[in-house]
Each structure stands twice: as structure tokens, then as C-alpha cells.
Amino acid sequence: MRSKNLLEEISDGKLYDIEDMVKADTCGCNGCSDCCRDVGDLVVLTPFDIYEMVNYLGVEFDELLGEKIELRKSNKILLPYLKMQPKNKYCSFLDREGRCTIHSKRPNICRLFPLGRVYKGDDFKYFLQIGNCPKEDLQNVKVSNWLGIENYDKNKKFILEWHKFIKALTFRLKFMRDEKEIDEVNQILLDSFYRAKIEGDFYDEFLKSFPEVKNRLGII
Ligand code: SF4
Ligand code: SF4
């Protein structure tokens, strides 16, 4: 979590809820794609992001690996991230005209910018990043309209559960020294949450299988 001082430094100093108005609307970005460059270590993908991508593109998780996304290990946890093109560091989902080819199904983190999320207890709020988006005169927009997330309440519940789970898994792996055991945990994580075929509502299916997978991973 960001410290209060850092948050004040990088934001306008306010926290926003989903129904609040915020000066974040770039009104179309005018061909800019600055926030799609060199963000490989920032955009960690959740199972929901992957579910959206694979269904939209009609591919399997493993077909995205290597070309569009890549696995990175952080705190011993192996998770998928957006892959940047080696030559120019632009996101692999960006086309030659600088447009996102999965715009309607882009990852939740991409939807936020220039907003960010800050977790507080069992909840999170939004903050407005300053100095990162080159567009001047950002306009007022309701946070919910800027994000454009369908089934927002279910999405938020999932994001909070996932955040809590990754924190708990980080703590569990901190004390695990055996590389084989760590690999097994990561295999279960990827197979159960990212490679799993989901028929029907993502959120319902996720919450149904969540307790059993957590149990296998030793997370209470
Ligand atoms: S940096 Fe700002 S203007 Fe440029 S693409 Fe991102 S949100 Fe749009
Ligand atoms: S997924 Fe789309 S919005 Fe997100 S960084 Fe890549 S090109 Fe940009």
C-alpha cells in the first residue's frame, strides 16, 4: 500500500468513491498512448482480466503467453503481466495506430488511468494521479463512467477478495524455502484461476471455487 505522504505527492490529495465526480476525463486521448508504454511491471493481470481477454479473443491462456502476456515472479508469486514489445516498450495489445486492440475488454488497471486505487482496511478508494497524463484540461467525469465496469458491485467484491488473497499468499510464501513447493503453489494458482474454463458468470464461478483452491494453497 502507498504511504500517505507518497499518495499526497502523486495525487491531488483527495480520495474518490465510485459515484464521485473527478477531473479525469481525457475526452478521447487524441491519439496519445503514453500510458500504454513501459507498464510491463505495473499491469498485473487478475483472473477476471484474463477471462475477459480469452473470451474476447477466442484463445486459451497459454496462447496469450509469450506474445501478449508474460509470467513474472514477485514475492515468489508467479502471475501474468502485460507484455511490452522489446523494441519500443509499447504494450503488445496496441496496434500501429496506437489503439488498444482489446479496448472494451482491457484490464481493470488500464481502465483506471489517470486514476489509481488505494486500499484502506477492507475497502478501496480512487485517487487522481497528477503529472502522469500529458493531456491538459482534464474534464469532470463520474468515476463510474470513467471506469465503465459492468456489474461493478460484483467486480469490486472480486477485486477485494483477490487483493486479500494475494496478500495472504505472499505471507504464506514468505516462509516457504523449498523451491519445489513454491513451484507447486504457483502451478495450482495458474491452473485453478487462470487456465480454468469458466462457463457462465465469472464472479459466481470464481466465488464458488475460491474456498476449495484457497484450502489447497493453505490459505484460511
Ligand atoms: S496518458 Fe492520458 S491522454 Fe495519453 S492515453 Fe493515457 S489517459 Fe489518454
Ligand atoms: S491492454 Fe490496452 S489499455 Fe492496457 S496498456 Fe495495453 S494497449 Fe494500453
Short mmCIF file of C-alpha atoms and ligand atoms in Angstrom, two decimals, residues 26 28-29 32-36 113-114 132-135 146, ligand 1:
data_model
loop_
_atom_site.label_atom_id
_atom_site.label_comp_id
_atom_site.label_asym_id
_atom_site.label_seq_id
_atom_site.Cartn_x
_atom_site.Cartn_y
_atom_site.Cartn_z
CA THR A 26 -9.21 12.95 -21.27
CA GLY A 28 -10.68 10.74 -26.18
CA CYS A 29 -6.90 10.96 -25.68
CA CYS A 32 -1.93 9.58 -27.26
CA SER A 33 -0.93 6.18 -25.88
CA ASP A 34 1.62 7.22 -23.27
CA CYS A 35 0.05 5.13 -20.53
CA CYS A 36 0.37 2.00 -22.70
CA PHE A 113 -5.65 5.67 -15.52
CA PRO A 114 -5.20 8.55 -14.65
CA ASN A 132 1.49 11.33 -15.46
CA CYS A 133 -1.09 12.03 -18.15
CA PRO A 134 0.17 14.66 -20.62
CA LYS A 135 -3.35 15.72 -21.62
CA TRP A 146 -14.76 6.78 -16.46
S1 SF4 B 1 -1.59 9.21 -20.99
FE1 SF4 B 1 -3.58 10.25 -20.72
S2 SF4 B 1 -4.08 11.08 -22.74
FE2 SF4 B 1 -2.45 9.58 -23.04
S3 SF4 B 1 -3.56 7.65 -23.50
FE3 SF4 B 1 -3.20 7.68 -21.31
S4 SF4 B 1 -5.06 8.57 -20.42
FE4 SF4 B 1 -5.05 9.08 -22.61
#
